Coordinates of C-alpha atoms in Angstrom, one line a residue:
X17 CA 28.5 19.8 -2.6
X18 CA 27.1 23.0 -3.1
X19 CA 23.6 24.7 -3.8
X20 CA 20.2 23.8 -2.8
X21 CA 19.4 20.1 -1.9
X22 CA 16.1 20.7 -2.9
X23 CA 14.2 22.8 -4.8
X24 CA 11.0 23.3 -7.3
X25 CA 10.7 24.6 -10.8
X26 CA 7.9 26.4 -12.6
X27 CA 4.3 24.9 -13.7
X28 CA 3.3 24.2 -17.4
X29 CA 0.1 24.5 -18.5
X30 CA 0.1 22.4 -21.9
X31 CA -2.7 21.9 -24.1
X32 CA -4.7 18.5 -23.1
X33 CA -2.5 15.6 -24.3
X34 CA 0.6 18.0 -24.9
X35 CA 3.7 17.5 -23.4
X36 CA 4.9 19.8 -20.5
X37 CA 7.9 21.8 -21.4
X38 CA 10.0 22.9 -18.3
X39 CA 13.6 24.1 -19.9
X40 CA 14.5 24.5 -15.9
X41 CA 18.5 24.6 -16.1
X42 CA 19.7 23.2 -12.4
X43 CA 23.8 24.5 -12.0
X44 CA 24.4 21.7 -9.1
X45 CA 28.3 20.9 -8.4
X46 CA 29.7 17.8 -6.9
X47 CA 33.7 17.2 -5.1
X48 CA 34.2 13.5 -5.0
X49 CA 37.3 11.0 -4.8
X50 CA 35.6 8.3 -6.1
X51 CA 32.1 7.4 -7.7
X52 CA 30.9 5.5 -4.7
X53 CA 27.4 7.0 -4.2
X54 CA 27.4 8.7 -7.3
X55 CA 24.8 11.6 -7.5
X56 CA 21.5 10.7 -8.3
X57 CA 18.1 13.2 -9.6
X58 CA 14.7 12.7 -7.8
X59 CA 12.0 13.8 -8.8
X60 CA 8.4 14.8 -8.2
X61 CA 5.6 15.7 -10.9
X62 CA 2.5 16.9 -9.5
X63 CA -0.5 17.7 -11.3
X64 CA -3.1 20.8 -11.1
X65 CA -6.0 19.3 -11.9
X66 CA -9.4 21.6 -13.1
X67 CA -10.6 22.0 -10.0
X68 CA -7.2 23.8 -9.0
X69 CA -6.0 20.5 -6.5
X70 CA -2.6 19.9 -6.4
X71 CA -1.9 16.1 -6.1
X72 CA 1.5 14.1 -6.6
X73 CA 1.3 12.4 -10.0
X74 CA 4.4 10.7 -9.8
X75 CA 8.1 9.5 -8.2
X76 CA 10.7 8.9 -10.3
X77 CA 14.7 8.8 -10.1
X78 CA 17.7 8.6 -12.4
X79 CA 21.6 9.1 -12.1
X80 CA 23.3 11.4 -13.4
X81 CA 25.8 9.9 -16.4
X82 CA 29.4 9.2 -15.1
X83 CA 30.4 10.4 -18.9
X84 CA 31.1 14.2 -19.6
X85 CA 29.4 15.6 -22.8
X86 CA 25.5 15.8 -23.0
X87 CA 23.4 12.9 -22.4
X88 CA 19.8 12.6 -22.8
X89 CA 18.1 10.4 -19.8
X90 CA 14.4 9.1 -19.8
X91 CA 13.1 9.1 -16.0
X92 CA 10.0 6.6 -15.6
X93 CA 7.8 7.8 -13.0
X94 CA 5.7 5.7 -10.8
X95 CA 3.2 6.4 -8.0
X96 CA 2.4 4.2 -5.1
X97 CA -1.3 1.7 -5.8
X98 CA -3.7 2.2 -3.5
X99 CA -6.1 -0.4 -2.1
X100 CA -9.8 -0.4 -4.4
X101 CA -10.8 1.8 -1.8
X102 CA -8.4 4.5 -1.9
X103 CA -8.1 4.0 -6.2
X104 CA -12.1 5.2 -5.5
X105 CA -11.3 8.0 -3.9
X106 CA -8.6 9.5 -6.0
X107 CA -10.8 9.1 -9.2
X108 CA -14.2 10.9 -7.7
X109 CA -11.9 13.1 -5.1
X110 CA -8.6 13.7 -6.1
X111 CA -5.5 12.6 -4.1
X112 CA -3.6 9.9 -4.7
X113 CA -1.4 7.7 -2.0
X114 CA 2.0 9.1 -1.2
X115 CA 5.1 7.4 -0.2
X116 CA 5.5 8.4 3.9
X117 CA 9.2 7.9 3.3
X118 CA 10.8 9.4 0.1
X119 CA 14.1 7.4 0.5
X120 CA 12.1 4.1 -1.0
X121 CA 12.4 6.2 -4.3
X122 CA 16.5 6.0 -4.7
X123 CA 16.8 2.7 -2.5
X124 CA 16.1 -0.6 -4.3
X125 CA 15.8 -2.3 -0.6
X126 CA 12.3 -2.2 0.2
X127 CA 10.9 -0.7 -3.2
X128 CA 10.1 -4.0 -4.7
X129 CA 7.3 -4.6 -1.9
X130 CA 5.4 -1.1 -3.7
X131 CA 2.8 -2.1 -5.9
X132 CA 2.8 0.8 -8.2
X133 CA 1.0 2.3 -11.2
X134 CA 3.6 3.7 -14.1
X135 CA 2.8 7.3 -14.6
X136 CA 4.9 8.4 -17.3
X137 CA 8.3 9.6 -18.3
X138 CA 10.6 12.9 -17.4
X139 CA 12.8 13.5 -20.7
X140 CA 16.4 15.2 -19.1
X141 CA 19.1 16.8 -20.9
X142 CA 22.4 16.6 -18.9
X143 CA 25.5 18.9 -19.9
X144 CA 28.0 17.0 -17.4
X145 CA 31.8 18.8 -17.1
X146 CA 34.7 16.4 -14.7
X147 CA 37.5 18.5 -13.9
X148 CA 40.8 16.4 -12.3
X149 CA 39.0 13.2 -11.8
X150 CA 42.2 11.4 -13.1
X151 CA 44.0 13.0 -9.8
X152 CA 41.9 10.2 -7.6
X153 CA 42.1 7.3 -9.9
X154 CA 38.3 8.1 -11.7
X155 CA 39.2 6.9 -15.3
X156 CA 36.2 8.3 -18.0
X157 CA 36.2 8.9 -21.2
X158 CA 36.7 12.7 -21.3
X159 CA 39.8 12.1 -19.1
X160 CA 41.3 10.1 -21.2
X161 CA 40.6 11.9 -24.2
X162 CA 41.9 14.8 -22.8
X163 CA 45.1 13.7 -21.1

């Protein structure tokens, strides 16, 4: 693996009720022998809102298609409920509950216990390229088209 583990992209400003347009190209490469614990994206949205607070709008994940070529991915995002209480306060103050561990996002294991509010969808556009993967047994379809 090389590059960043993390990182942030720009902010969009759209129009109200326009879609934000990021166009953010991420160059990420992966070595692997075998698609155990294939790559996954997460991500964050936050949300400026017109009092200039930056809250979390939303968790979502994906991962990344095992096929070469370009695929188009639709990422649901999700944020954490909060109690009646806290619901209150995000509407009148801003804020909203955050996960305090970020691995519930990728792992399935305790994620069904959330009770969560569905926040939207992350439109991705993924160019993926395998070089050799037929060396370690990794049969897809651009390998076997090309060989």
């Amino acid at each position: 693996l090389e590059g960043a583990t993390e990182g942030q992209t720009h902010v969009d400003f759209p129009q109200e009720g326009a879609m934000a347009i990021f166009s953010h190209p991420l160059d990420v490469h992966y070595t692997t022998r075998n698609i155990t614990g294939w790559p996954k994206l997460k991500l964050q949205v936050w949300h400026q809102d017109s009092y200039g607070r930056n809250q979390l709008y939303g968790y979502g994940f994906c991962h990344v298609p095992t096929s070469a070529g370009i695929s188009d991915v639709e990422c649901v995002t999700w944020r954490p409920r909060g109690s009646i209480l806290e619901e209150l306060r995000t509407y009148f103050l801003g804020g909203t509950p955050q996960l305090a561990n970020e691995d519930l996002v990728t792992s399935g294991n305790d994620r069904y216990r959330l009770r969560t509010v569905t926040m939207g969808v992350v439109h991705i556009n993924f160019s993926i390229i395998h070089k050799d993967m037929s060396k370690f047994g990794v049969i897809s379809s651009s390998t076997s088209s090309s060989e």
